[in-house]
Coordinates of C-alpha atoms and ligand atoms in Angstrom, one line a residue:
M140 CA 3.3 6.4 7.1
C141 CA 4.1 6.7 10.6
G142 CA 4.9 3.3 12.3
I143 CA 4.2 2.7 15.8
V144 CA 5.4 -0.2 18.2
G145 CA 4.7 -0.7 21.8
Y146 CA 6.1 -3.2 24.1
T147 CA 5.5 -4.3 27.8
G148 CA 7.4 -7.5 29.0
T149 CA 10.3 -9.4 30.4
T150 CA 12.8 -8.2 28.0
K151 CA 14.9 -4.6 27.8
A152 CA 12.2 -2.7 25.5
A153 CA 14.6 -0.4 23.6
R154 CA 15.9 -3.1 21.9
I155 CA 12.4 -4.7 21.0
L156 CA 11.2 -0.9 20.1
L157 CA 14.1 -0.2 17.8
D158 CA 13.9 -4.1 16.2
G159 CA 10.1 -3.3 15.5
L160 CA 10.8 0.2 13.9
E161 CA 13.1 -1.6 11.5
R162 CA 10.6 -4.0 10.5
L163 CA 8.2 -0.9 9.7
E164 CA 10.7 0.8 8.2
Y165 CA 9.1 0.1 4.4
R166 CA 6.2 2.2 5.5
G167 CA 8.5 5.4 4.9
Y168 CA 9.8 8.1 7.7
D169 CA 12.1 10.8 8.0
S170 CA 12.7 10.6 11.7
A171 CA 12.3 8.5 14.9
G172 CA 12.2 8.4 18.3
I173 CA 11.2 5.9 21.4
C174 CA 10.4 6.6 25.0
V175 CA 10.8 3.9 27.6
S176 CA 9.4 4.1 31.1
D177 CA 11.8 3.2 33.9
G178 CA 10.3 3.4 37.3
N179 CA 13.6 3.5 38.9
R180 CA 14.5 7.0 37.7
E181 CA 13.3 10.2 39.2
H182 CA 11.3 10.7 36.0
P183 CA 10.1 7.6 34.5
L184 CA 9.3 8.8 31.1
Q185 CA 12.4 9.7 29.0
A186 CA 12.6 10.0 25.0
W187 CA 15.4 9.7 22.3
K188 CA 14.8 11.3 19.1
V189 CA 16.4 11.9 15.6
K190 CA 15.8 13.4 12.7
G191 CA 16.5 11.2 9.8
R192 CA 17.3 7.1 9.6
L193 CA 16.6 4.6 12.6
Q194 CA 20.2 4.2 12.5
A195 CA 20.8 7.4 14.2
L196 CA 18.5 6.3 16.8
R197 CA 20.5 3.1 17.4
D198 CA 23.9 5.0 17.6
A199 CA 22.2 7.6 20.0
T200 CA 20.9 5.2 22.3
G201 CA 23.7 2.4 22.3
N202 CA 21.6 0.2 20.1
G203 CA 19.1 0.7 22.9
E204 CA 22.0 -1.1 25.4
Q205 CA 21.9 2.8 26.6
V206 CA 17.8 3.1 28.0
P207 CA 17.0 0.8 30.6
G208 CA 13.2 -0.1 31.3
F209 CA 10.7 -3.0 30.2
S210 CA 7.9 -0.9 28.6
G211 CA 7.7 1.6 26.0
I212 CA 6.7 2.8 22.6
G213 CA 8.3 3.6 19.3
H214 CA 7.5 5.7 16.3
T215 CA 8.7 6.3 13.0
R216 CA 7.5 9.5 11.6
W217 CA 6.6 10.8 8.3
A218 CA 5.9 14.5 8.1
T219 CA 2.6 16.2 8.0
H220 CA 2.7 18.9 10.4
G221 CA 6.2 20.7 10.6
E222 CA 9.4 19.7 9.2
P223 CA 11.2 16.7 9.6
N224 CA 13.4 17.8 12.8
T225 CA 14.1 16.5 16.2
E226 CA 11.2 18.7 18.1
N227 CA 9.0 17.3 15.8
A228 CA 9.6 14.0 15.9
H229 CA 7.7 11.6 18.3
P230 CA 7.3 10.8 21.2
H231 CA 6.1 13.7 22.1
L232 CA 5.4 14.2 26.5
S233 CA 3.3 16.5 28.4
G234 CA 3.5 17.7 31.7
G235 CA 7.4 17.8 32.0
G236 CA 6.7 13.3 31.6
K237 CA 3.7 12.6 32.7
V238 CA 2.5 11.5 29.5
A239 CA 4.3 10.1 26.5
V240 CA 2.4 9.8 23.1
V241 CA 3.2 8.4 19.5
H242 CA 0.9 8.7 16.9
N243 CA -0.3 7.7 13.5
G244 CA -3.0 9.8 11.4
I245 CA -3.8 13.5 11.3
I246 CA -5.8 15.8 13.7
E247 CA -7.7 17.8 11.7
N248 CA -8.7 20.1 14.7
Y249 CA -5.4 20.4 16.2
Q250 CA -5.2 24.3 15.7
E251 CA -8.4 24.9 17.6
L252 CA -7.3 22.5 20.3
R253 CA -3.8 23.9 20.6
Q254 CA -5.1 27.9 21.0
K255 CA -7.4 26.0 23.9
L256 CA -4.5 24.1 25.6
E257 CA -2.2 27.4 25.3
G258 CA -5.2 29.2 27.3
K259 CA -4.7 26.8 30.2
G260 CA -0.8 27.5 30.3
Y261 CA 0.3 24.5 28.0
V262 CA 3.5 25.4 26.3
F263 CA 4.3 23.6 23.1
Q264 CA 7.6 22.3 22.1
S265 CA 6.9 21.3 18.3
E266 CA 4.3 22.1 15.1
T267 CA 2.9 18.7 15.3
D268 CA -0.6 18.0 15.8
T269 CA 0.3 15.3 18.0
E270 CA 1.6 17.1 20.9
T271 CA -1.9 18.4 21.5
I272 CA -3.1 14.8 22.3
A273 CA -0.3 14.4 24.6
H274 CA -1.7 17.7 26.5
L275 CA -4.8 16.8 26.5
L276 CA -4.1 13.3 28.0
N277 CA -2.2 15.2 30.8
E278 CA -5.2 17.4 31.5
Y279 CA -7.7 14.4 31.7
D280 CA -5.6 12.3 33.3
K281 CA -7.0 12.0 36.7
G282 CA -5.2 8.5 37.7
D283 CA -8.0 6.4 35.2
P284 CA -5.6 5.7 32.2
I285 CA -8.6 4.5 30.1
D286 CA -11.2 7.5 31.0
A287 CA -8.3 10.0 30.3
I288 CA -7.8 8.3 26.7
V289 CA -12.0 8.3 26.4
R290 CA -12.3 12.1 27.2
T291 CA -9.3 12.9 24.9
V292 CA -9.9 11.2 21.9
M293 CA -13.9 12.5 22.0
H294 CA -12.0 15.9 21.8
L295 CA -10.1 14.7 18.3
R296 CA -11.3 14.9 14.5
G297 CA -9.2 13.0 11.8
S298 CA -7.3 10.1 12.4
F299 CA -5.4 8.3 14.4
A300 CA -3.7 5.1 16.0
L301 CA -1.6 5.9 19.5
G302 CA 0.8 4.4 21.6
I303 CA 0.5 6.1 25.3
L304 CA 2.7 6.2 28.5
F305 CA 1.8 7.3 31.7
E306 CA 4.6 8.3 33.9
D307 CA 2.6 6.5 36.7
R308 CA 1.6 3.4 35.3
P309 CA 5.2 1.8 34.9
G310 CA 4.9 -1.8 33.0
E311 CA 2.0 -0.6 31.4
V312 CA 1.4 0.9 27.7
Y313 CA -1.9 1.8 25.8
G314 CA -2.7 2.1 22.2
V315 CA -6.1 3.1 20.8
R316 CA -6.9 3.7 17.2
R317 CA -9.6 5.5 14.8
D318 CA -9.1 5.4 10.8
S319 CA -5.5 4.4 11.5
P320 CA -4.1 0.9 11.8
L321 CA -3.2 -0.8 14.9
I322 CA -2.5 -4.2 16.1
A323 CA -2.2 -6.1 19.1
A324 CA -0.2 -9.0 20.1
V325 CA 0.8 -11.1 23.3
S326 CA 4.1 -13.7 23.5
D327 CA 6.0 -15.6 26.2
E328 CA 8.2 -12.3 25.7
G329 CA 5.4 -9.9 26.5
A330 CA 2.9 -7.8 24.9
F331 CA 2.8 -5.6 21.8
I332 CA 0.7 -3.0 19.7
A333 CA 2.1 -2.0 16.1
S334 CA 1.0 -0.2 13.0
D335 CA 1.5 -3.7 11.1
V336 CA 2.3 -7.2 11.3
P337 CA 5.8 -7.4 10.3
A338 CA 7.1 -5.3 13.7
I339 CA 5.9 -8.3 16.1
L340 CA 6.4 -11.5 13.6
P341 CA 9.5 -12.6 15.3
Y342 CA 7.7 -13.0 18.7
T343 CA 4.4 -14.0 17.6
R344 CA 1.9 -14.9 14.6
K345 CA -1.4 -14.3 16.7
V346 CA -2.5 -10.6 16.7
T347 CA -5.9 -9.1 16.8
Y348 CA -7.0 -5.8 14.9
L349 CA -8.4 -3.1 16.9
D350 CA -11.6 -1.8 15.7
N351 CA -12.2 1.8 15.5
M352 CA -12.6 3.7 19.0
E353 CA -11.2 0.4 20.9
I354 CA -8.6 0.9 23.5
V355 CA -5.9 -2.0 24.4
C356 CA -4.0 -2.0 27.6
L357 CA -0.7 -4.1 27.3
H358 CA 0.2 -5.1 31.0
K359 CA 2.6 -7.9 33.1
D360 CA -0.5 -10.5 32.2
G361 CA -1.0 -9.6 28.4
L362 CA -3.6 -7.7 26.9
T363 CA -7.2 -6.1 28.2
F364 CA -9.4 -4.3 25.7
Y365 CA -12.0 -2.0 26.6
N366 CA -14.6 0.0 24.6
M367 CA -15.5 4.0 24.8
D368 CA -17.7 3.1 27.7
G369 CA -14.4 2.1 29.6
E370 CA -15.8 -1.5 29.7
P371 CA -13.5 -4.6 29.1
I372 CA -14.3 -5.9 25.9
E373 CA -13.1 -9.6 24.2
K374 CA -11.1 -9.9 21.1
E375 CA -11.0 -12.4 18.5
F376 CA -7.0 -13.4 17.3
T377 CA -6.2 -14.4 14.0
T378 CA -3.1 -16.3 12.9
V379 CA -0.6 -14.7 10.3
S380 CA -0.4 -17.1 7.7
W381 CA 2.9 -15.7 6.7
D382 CA 6.4 -16.2 8.6
V383 CA 9.3 -13.6 9.7
E384 CA 11.2 -15.1 6.1
A385 CA 8.3 -13.9 4.1
A386 CA 9.2 -10.1 5.6
E387 CA 13.0 -10.3 5.3
K388 CA 15.0 -9.8 2.3
G389 CA 16.4 -13.6 1.6
G390 CA 19.5 -12.6 -0.4
Y391 CA 17.9 -10.1 -2.4
A392 CA 19.4 -6.8 -2.6
H393 CA 16.1 -5.0 -2.0
F394 CA 13.0 -6.1 -1.4
M395 CA 11.9 -4.7 -4.6
L396 CA 13.9 -7.1 -6.4
K397 CA 12.6 -9.7 -4.0
E398 CA 9.1 -8.8 -4.7
I399 CA 9.3 -8.9 -8.3
H400 CA 10.9 -12.2 -8.3
E401 CA 8.1 -13.3 -6.3
Q402 CA 5.5 -12.9 -9.0
P403 CA 5.0 -16.0 -10.0
K404 CA 4.2 -17.3 -6.8
A405 CA 1.8 -14.3 -6.1
L406 CA 0.0 -15.2 -8.7
E407 CA 0.0 -19.2 -8.3
D408 CA -1.1 -18.6 -4.6
T409 CA -3.8 -16.0 -5.6
I410 CA -5.2 -17.8 -8.8
R411 CA -4.5 -21.6 -7.9
P412 CA -7.1 -21.9 -4.9
H413 CA -9.8 -20.8 -7.2
I414 CA -9.3 -23.2 -9.7
Q415 CA -10.8 -26.5 -9.3
D416 CA -11.4 -29.2 -12.2
G417 CA -10.7 -26.6 -15.0
K418 CA -13.3 -24.0 -13.8
L419 CA -13.1 -21.2 -11.5
V420 CA -14.9 -21.4 -8.1
L421 CA -15.3 -18.0 -6.4
S422 CA -18.0 -19.4 -3.5
E423 CA -15.4 -17.8 -1.0
L424 CA -16.6 -14.5 -2.3
G425 CA -20.1 -14.7 -1.5
M426 CA -21.8 -13.6 -4.3
T427 CA -25.0 -15.1 -5.9
D428 CA -25.2 -15.7 -9.4
D429 CA -28.6 -13.4 -9.1
E430 CA -26.5 -11.0 -7.3
I431 CA -23.8 -10.7 -10.1
R432 CA -26.6 -11.3 -13.1
G433 CA -28.2 -8.1 -11.1
I434 CA -25.0 -6.2 -12.1
R435 CA -25.6 -2.8 -14.2
R436 CA -22.3 -1.1 -14.0
I437 CA -19.4 -1.4 -11.9
Q438 CA -17.5 1.7 -10.3
M439 CA -14.1 1.2 -9.3
A440 CA -11.9 3.2 -7.1
A441 CA -8.3 3.1 -5.8
C442 CA -4.9 5.1 -5.5
G443 CA -2.0 4.8 -7.4
S444 CA -0.6 1.7 -8.7
A445 CA -4.1 0.0 -7.6
W446 CA -6.2 2.8 -9.6
H447 CA -3.6 1.5 -12.7
V448 CA -5.7 -2.0 -11.6
C449 CA -8.7 -0.3 -12.3
M450 CA -7.7 1.2 -15.3
T451 CA -6.7 -2.6 -16.5
A452 CA -9.8 -3.7 -15.4
K453 CA -11.9 -1.2 -17.0
Y454 CA -10.8 -3.2 -20.3
I455 CA -11.2 -6.6 -19.0
F456 CA -14.5 -6.3 -17.5
E457 CA -16.0 -4.5 -20.4
R458 CA -14.2 -6.7 -22.8
L459 CA -15.2 -10.2 -20.9
A460 CA -18.4 -9.5 -18.6
R461 CA -19.8 -6.8 -20.7
I462 CA -20.5 -4.6 -17.9
P463 CA -19.7 -0.9 -18.2
V464 CA -17.2 0.3 -15.6
D465 CA -16.2 3.8 -14.4
V466 CA -12.9 4.3 -12.5
D467 CA -12.3 7.1 -10.6
L468 CA -8.9 7.9 -8.1
A469 CA -10.6 7.3 -4.5
S470 CA -9.3 10.7 -3.7
E471 CA -11.8 12.2 -6.3
F472 CA -14.6 10.1 -6.1
R473 CA -16.5 11.1 -3.3
Y474 CA -16.1 14.7 -4.0
R475 CA -17.4 14.8 -7.6
D476 CA -21.0 13.9 -6.5
P477 CA -21.2 10.9 -8.4
V478 CA -24.5 9.9 -10.1
L479 CA -24.6 6.2 -8.7
E480 CA -27.6 4.1 -10.3
E481 CA -29.3 1.3 -8.6
G482 CA -27.5 -2.2 -9.6
T483 CA -23.7 -0.7 -9.4
L484 CA -21.3 -2.5 -8.0
L485 CA -18.5 -0.6 -6.0
M486 CA -15.0 -2.6 -6.1
V487 CA -12.1 -0.7 -4.1
V488 CA -8.6 -1.9 -4.8
S489 CA -6.1 -1.7 -2.3
Q490 CA -2.9 -3.8 -1.1
S491 CA -2.5 -2.6 2.3
G492 CA -6.7 -2.4 2.9
E493 CA -5.5 0.9 4.8
T494 CA -5.3 3.7 2.6
A495 CA -7.3 6.4 3.4
D496 CA -9.1 7.6 0.4
S497 CA -10.2 4.5 -0.6
L498 CA -11.5 3.1 2.8
A499 CA -13.3 6.9 2.2
A500 CA -14.4 5.6 -1.1
L501 CA -15.5 2.4 0.4
R502 CA -17.4 4.2 3.0
Y503 CA -19.4 6.7 0.6
G504 CA -20.5 4.0 -2.0
K505 CA -21.7 2.1 1.0
A506 CA -23.4 5.1 2.7
Q507 CA -24.9 5.4 -0.9
G508 CA -26.5 2.1 -1.0
M509 CA -23.9 0.5 -3.2
L510 CA -22.8 -3.1 -2.9
S511 CA -18.9 -3.2 -2.2
L512 CA -16.6 -5.6 -3.3
A513 CA -12.9 -5.1 -2.2
I514 CA -9.6 -6.7 -3.3
V515 CA -7.4 -6.5 -0.8
N516 CA -3.7 -8.1 0.0
V517 CA -4.0 -7.3 4.0
V518 CA -6.2 -9.9 6.2
G519 CA -8.2 -7.9 8.6
S520 CA -7.1 -4.6 7.3
S521 CA -9.9 -2.1 7.3
I522 CA -11.2 -1.8 3.8
A523 CA -11.2 -5.9 3.9
R524 CA -13.6 -5.9 7.1
E525 CA -15.7 -2.8 6.0
A526 CA -16.7 -4.4 2.6
D527 CA -19.3 -6.4 1.9
R528 CA -17.2 -8.9 -0.2
V529 CA -13.5 -9.4 -0.1
F530 CA -11.5 -11.1 -2.4
Y531 CA -7.8 -11.7 -1.1
T532 CA -4.9 -11.4 -2.9
A533 CA -2.6 -14.2 -1.9
A534 CA 0.8 -11.7 -2.5
G535 CA 2.4 -12.1 0.9
P536 CA 3.5 -9.4 2.7
E537 CA 5.0 -6.5 0.3
I538 CA 7.6 -4.6 1.9
A539 CA 8.8 -2.4 -0.7
V540 CA 7.3 1.3 -1.4
A541 CA 6.8 0.2 -5.0
T542 CA 4.2 -2.0 -5.6
T543 CA 4.7 -5.2 -7.6
K544 CA 3.8 -8.5 -6.5
A545 CA 0.8 -6.8 -4.9
Y546 CA -0.2 -5.3 -8.5
S547 CA 0.3 -8.3 -10.5
A548 CA -1.6 -10.4 -7.6
Q549 CA -4.8 -7.8 -7.9
L550 CA -4.7 -7.8 -12.0
A551 CA -5.0 -11.9 -11.5
A552 CA -8.1 -11.2 -9.0
C553 CA -9.7 -8.5 -11.9
Y554 CA -9.2 -11.4 -14.1
M555 CA -10.6 -14.1 -12.6
L556 CA -13.8 -11.8 -11.4
A557 CA -14.6 -10.7 -14.9
M558 CA -14.3 -14.4 -16.5
H559 CA -16.8 -15.9 -13.8
F560 CA -19.1 -12.7 -14.1
G561 CA -18.9 -13.0 -18.0
L562 CA -19.4 -16.8 -17.4
V563 CA -22.7 -16.6 -15.0
R564 CA -24.0 -13.4 -17.5
K565 CA -23.0 -16.2 -20.0
V566 CA -22.1 -13.5 -22.1
M567 CA -18.5 -15.6 -22.4
A568 CA -18.7 -18.7 -24.4
E569 CA -17.6 -21.7 -22.6
E570 CA -14.7 -22.5 -25.1
D571 CA -13.2 -18.5 -24.8
Y572 CA -13.7 -19.1 -20.8
L573 CA -11.9 -22.5 -20.7
R574 CA -9.2 -21.2 -23.1
H575 CA -9.0 -17.8 -20.8
I576 CA -8.5 -19.9 -17.9
T577 CA -5.2 -21.8 -19.7
A578 CA -4.1 -18.8 -20.4
L579 CA -4.5 -17.5 -16.8
S580 CA -3.3 -20.4 -15.3
R581 CA 0.1 -20.0 -17.7
L582 CA 0.9 -16.6 -16.5
P583 CA 3.3 -17.7 -13.7
E584 CA 5.5 -19.7 -15.9
Q585 CA 5.7 -16.6 -18.6
I586 CA 6.5 -14.4 -15.8
E587 CA 9.1 -16.6 -15.0
Q588 CA 10.4 -16.8 -18.3
I589 CA 10.5 -12.9 -18.6
L590 CA 12.4 -12.6 -15.4
Q591 CA 15.2 -14.7 -16.5
Q592 CA 15.9 -11.5 -19.2
E593 CA 16.6 -9.8 -16.0
A594 CA 20.5 -8.8 -17.3
R595 CA 19.1 -7.6 -20.4
M596 CA 17.3 -5.5 -18.6
Q597 CA 19.9 -4.4 -16.3
W598 CA 22.3 -3.7 -19.4
L599 CA 19.6 -1.6 -20.7
A600 CA 19.0 0.4 -17.6
G601 CA 22.2 1.0 -17.3
K602 CA 22.1 2.6 -20.9
Y603 CA 19.3 5.0 -20.3
A604 CA 19.8 5.9 -16.4
N605 CA 20.8 9.4 -17.3
T606 CA 17.5 9.9 -19.1
R607 CA 15.9 13.3 -18.7
D608 CA 12.6 12.6 -19.3
A609 CA 10.8 9.4 -20.4
F610 CA 7.4 8.9 -22.2
F611 CA 5.6 5.6 -22.0
I612 CA 3.0 5.0 -25.2
G613 CA 0.7 2.4 -25.6
R614 CA -3.4 2.1 -26.9
G615 CA -6.1 -0.1 -25.3
L616 CA -4.9 -2.4 -22.5
D617 CA -1.2 -1.3 -23.2
Y618 CA -2.2 2.1 -22.4
A619 CA -3.2 0.8 -18.9
S620 CA 0.2 -1.0 -18.9
V621 CA 2.0 2.1 -19.4
L622 CA 0.5 4.2 -16.8
E623 CA 1.9 1.6 -14.2
G624 CA 5.3 1.7 -16.1
A625 CA 6.0 5.7 -15.9
L626 CA 5.0 5.5 -12.5
K627 CA 7.3 2.7 -11.5
L628 CA 10.0 4.7 -13.1
K629 CA 9.5 8.0 -12.1
E630 CA 8.8 7.1 -7.8
I631 CA 11.9 5.4 -7.8
S632 CA 14.5 6.8 -10.2
Y633 CA 12.9 10.3 -10.0
I634 CA 13.0 10.8 -13.8
H635 CA 10.5 12.7 -15.2
A636 CA 7.9 10.3 -16.8
E637 CA 4.6 10.5 -18.3
A638 CA 2.3 7.8 -19.6
Y639 CA 0.2 8.9 -23.2
A640 CA -2.5 6.8 -24.6
A641 CA 0.0 6.7 -28.0
G642 CA -3.0 8.4 -30.0
E643 CA -3.3 11.3 -28.1
L644 CA 0.7 12.5 -28.7
K645 CA -0.1 14.5 -31.2
H646 CA -2.7 16.6 -29.1
G647 CA 0.2 18.3 -27.4
T648 CA 2.6 15.8 -25.8
I649 CA 4.3 15.7 -29.2
S650 CA 5.9 18.9 -28.6
L651 CA 8.2 17.6 -25.8
I652 CA 9.5 15.1 -27.6
E653 CA 12.9 16.0 -28.9
K654 CA 16.5 14.0 -29.4
G655 CA 17.6 12.6 -26.0
S656 CA 14.3 11.9 -24.7
M657 CA 13.1 8.2 -24.3
V658 CA 9.8 6.6 -25.5
M659 CA 9.1 3.5 -24.3
S660 CA 6.1 1.7 -26.5
V661 CA 4.2 -1.0 -25.4
A662 CA 2.4 -3.0 -28.2
T663 CA 0.5 -5.9 -27.5
Q664 CA -3.0 -5.5 -28.8
H665 CA -3.2 -6.7 -32.2
D666 CA -6.2 -4.9 -33.2
L667 CA -3.9 -2.0 -32.4
L668 CA -0.6 -2.9 -33.7
E669 CA -0.3 -1.0 -36.8
K670 CA -1.6 2.3 -35.1
E671 CA 1.0 2.2 -32.3
I672 CA 3.6 1.5 -34.8
S673 CA 2.7 4.8 -37.0
N674 CA 3.0 6.5 -33.4
M675 CA 6.1 5.2 -33.1
V676 CA 7.2 6.5 -36.4
E677 CA 6.3 10.0 -35.2
V678 CA 8.4 9.9 -32.2
H679 CA 10.7 8.6 -33.7
A680 CA 10.9 10.9 -36.5
R681 CA 11.4 13.2 -33.5
G682 CA 14.9 11.9 -32.4
A683 CA 13.5 10.2 -29.4
T684 CA 15.2 6.8 -28.3
L685 CA 12.6 4.4 -29.0
L686 CA 12.2 1.2 -26.8
A687 CA 9.8 -1.4 -27.2
V688 CA 7.7 -4.3 -25.3
T689 CA 6.0 -6.8 -27.9
Y690 CA 5.2 -10.6 -27.9
D691 CA 7.5 -13.0 -28.9
G692 CA 8.2 -13.0 -32.9
N693 CA 6.5 -9.4 -33.9
Y694 CA 10.1 -8.6 -35.3
A695 CA 8.5 -5.8 -36.9
M696 CA 8.9 -3.9 -34.1
E697 CA 12.6 -3.8 -35.0
D698 CA 12.0 -1.3 -38.3
Q699 CA 11.2 1.2 -35.4
A700 CA 12.3 0.5 -31.9
D701 CA 16.3 1.1 -30.8
F702 CA 15.8 -2.2 -28.5
T703 CA 12.9 -4.5 -28.0
I704 CA 11.8 -6.6 -25.2
Y705 CA 10.1 -9.6 -26.0
I706 CA 7.5 -11.4 -23.9
P707 CA 5.5 -14.4 -24.4
K708 CA 2.5 -14.7 -26.5
T709 CA -0.8 -15.3 -24.6
E710 CA -4.3 -13.8 -25.1
D711 CA -4.3 -10.1 -25.8
V712 CA -6.3 -9.2 -22.7
F713 CA -3.8 -10.9 -20.4
Y714 CA -0.7 -9.0 -22.1
P715 CA -1.1 -6.5 -19.0
S716 CA 0.5 -9.1 -16.5
L717 CA 3.2 -9.7 -18.3
V718 CA 4.2 -6.3 -19.7
V719 CA 4.8 -5.1 -16.5
V720 CA 7.4 -7.4 -15.4
P721 CA 10.4 -6.1 -17.4
L722 CA 9.0 -2.2 -16.9
Q723 CA 9.3 -3.1 -13.2
L724 CA 13.1 -4.5 -14.0
L725 CA 13.4 -1.4 -16.2
A726 CA 12.8 1.1 -13.3
Y727 CA 14.4 -1.0 -10.8
Y728 CA 17.8 -1.0 -12.5
V729 CA 17.8 2.7 -13.4
S730 CA 17.1 3.6 -9.7
L731 CA 19.8 1.3 -8.7
A732 CA 22.3 2.7 -11.5
R733 CA 21.1 6.3 -10.1
G734 CA 22.1 5.1 -6.7
I735 CA 18.7 6.2 -5.1
D736 CA 17.5 3.9 -2.1
V737 CA 15.2 1.6 -3.9
D738 CA 12.9 0.5 -1.5
K739 CA 12.3 3.6 0.2
P740 CA 12.2 6.8 -2.4
R741 CA 12.2 10.1 -1.0
N742 CA 9.0 11.7 0.1
L743 CA 7.0 8.7 0.0
A744 CA 5.1 5.9 2.6
K745 CA 4.1 2.6 1.7
S746 CA 0.6 2.8 3.3
V747 CA -1.3 6.6 2.9
T748 CA -3.2 6.5 5.9
V749 CA -4.0 10.0 5.7
E750 CA -6.1 11.9 2.8
Ligands
F6R222 C1 3.3 3.0 -6.1 C2 2.3 2.1 -5.1 C3 0.7 3.4 -4.5 C4 0.3 2.4 -4.1 C5 -1.2 3.3 -3.5 C6 -2.2 2.6 -3.0 O1 4.1 1.8 -6.5 O2 2.6 1.1 -4.5 O3 0.9 4.1 -5.5 O4 -0.6 1.6 -5.2 O5 -0.7 4.1 -2.7 O6 -2.0 1.5 -1.5 P1 -2.9 0.7 -1.6 O7 -2.8 -0.2 -2.9 O8 -2.3 0.3 -0.5 O9 -4.2 1.1 -1.4

């Protein structure tokens, strides 16, 4: 989603803004702009905006060199209101350059505000909701910027993170947020605001996360924070644990490929700190054994791949901890008026910790009195801060739009929680528990082995890159895994791909299977193997090209499949962690073969901060 960078300091702002925006490119965008304040000009605030990639903005500004001034705001826009074009690109100015604004989020009452502002004579240049904010700020600016910001945000419904410049406050940049992320940081070079940490990493690792309805002013002496009463407040700073290299490609062609290869480390870092003397230690979670024994049901909610983690986790928790689990898409959960019994634990899974629907699901569940537990990757994110209990995955920064290592780390977190719950509730025998811990600890090295098949996956991808329709089938836990396999393929290759529980095919979908259809069958669950093979026979007989993923030594698959990918053997419950790796590689190389920008597929954004 949109990216915001703001800076004031001793270095020329334009270059810092452009570099910062580049580090936020992964969030997805379709236009970009900067506005820099230069007190030496007759009109200090000047904006440069382009449709398309950031490179066009670099070209238009001589890589920032043609833009004088030491404070400014920059933005990459992911279009919501109005098509992606220069007029709709941010920053938006009001009063002929009295105020400039960049915005992430959606203003729900912008039509109403627009009408009122037009009534007062304001002329709109764009179709965006953001322009109303610029005009409101102009309207309320009577010389006190904090007062103008407070009055303005009081009129806004919806979500926003804002970066603001005032013509008559050269050297100052303002930020404020509600339900869209904004961080602030300071270094020897100056002070910053940004949507996410990578933007400021080359300058500092010390950051603070603005809370809802907090205002920050960047100025020559650093940062000052204010509440909505306009009173200065103190904020705590945290040190980000990863460095600038972690957010760079490190020799890989794409972030996605790098992140696929980082999975052994992501799992190791997520699992290892929780294993002591061969047992799981989850004391950091802060859940007492009584709390765990008191859980009668788990309600999970998430979006996209994180929802697939929940679909997998349903099998895992039910099998290992014998707790019934319901899984909802976060965007549906609160609208279906769910029946939430006492003793229900709400689990929200999110890499970014900022996904608007997941955050709303968390708030809804908490408001119904549920105890909440979040599995989150980004430390200090909104979901992490608002959940009662947090399990942090240690995947490090995930930049590629399509998730890989965060997905795997989320799965690892679910395994650990389910095993721990199973042991505490005495439904998992000690010897099974220990055997499962051994299997869990081996996953990083087993993923490493699968990654050695990369060249084979590339060859396979080249062969099927022109496929029109792909179907992913599996049963039980394999069904949960194919949901992710199909999403990976479709989102970055634009090939139509669907996932089906293999047993469901004949209830309609099989009519779509014809010569040339690609069917990927995942078959790892021992008790379901024969049935899965029967389903493979059915599609093969109808002319589909059949690919399969199964465990080492299960050569019976080759009787049906045109191509079989083998993964190392493990306990049945852990196969989802291994299966996903060849499916990610397949998607990556198909996308590459089709000439698509793998890290930035069309229309997609990394952190979906609007509903
Ligand atoms: C797909 C993908 C998305 C995210 C979803 C949730 O590859 O990355 O489907 O999984 O947008 O994002 P988070 O986990 O940040 O809440």
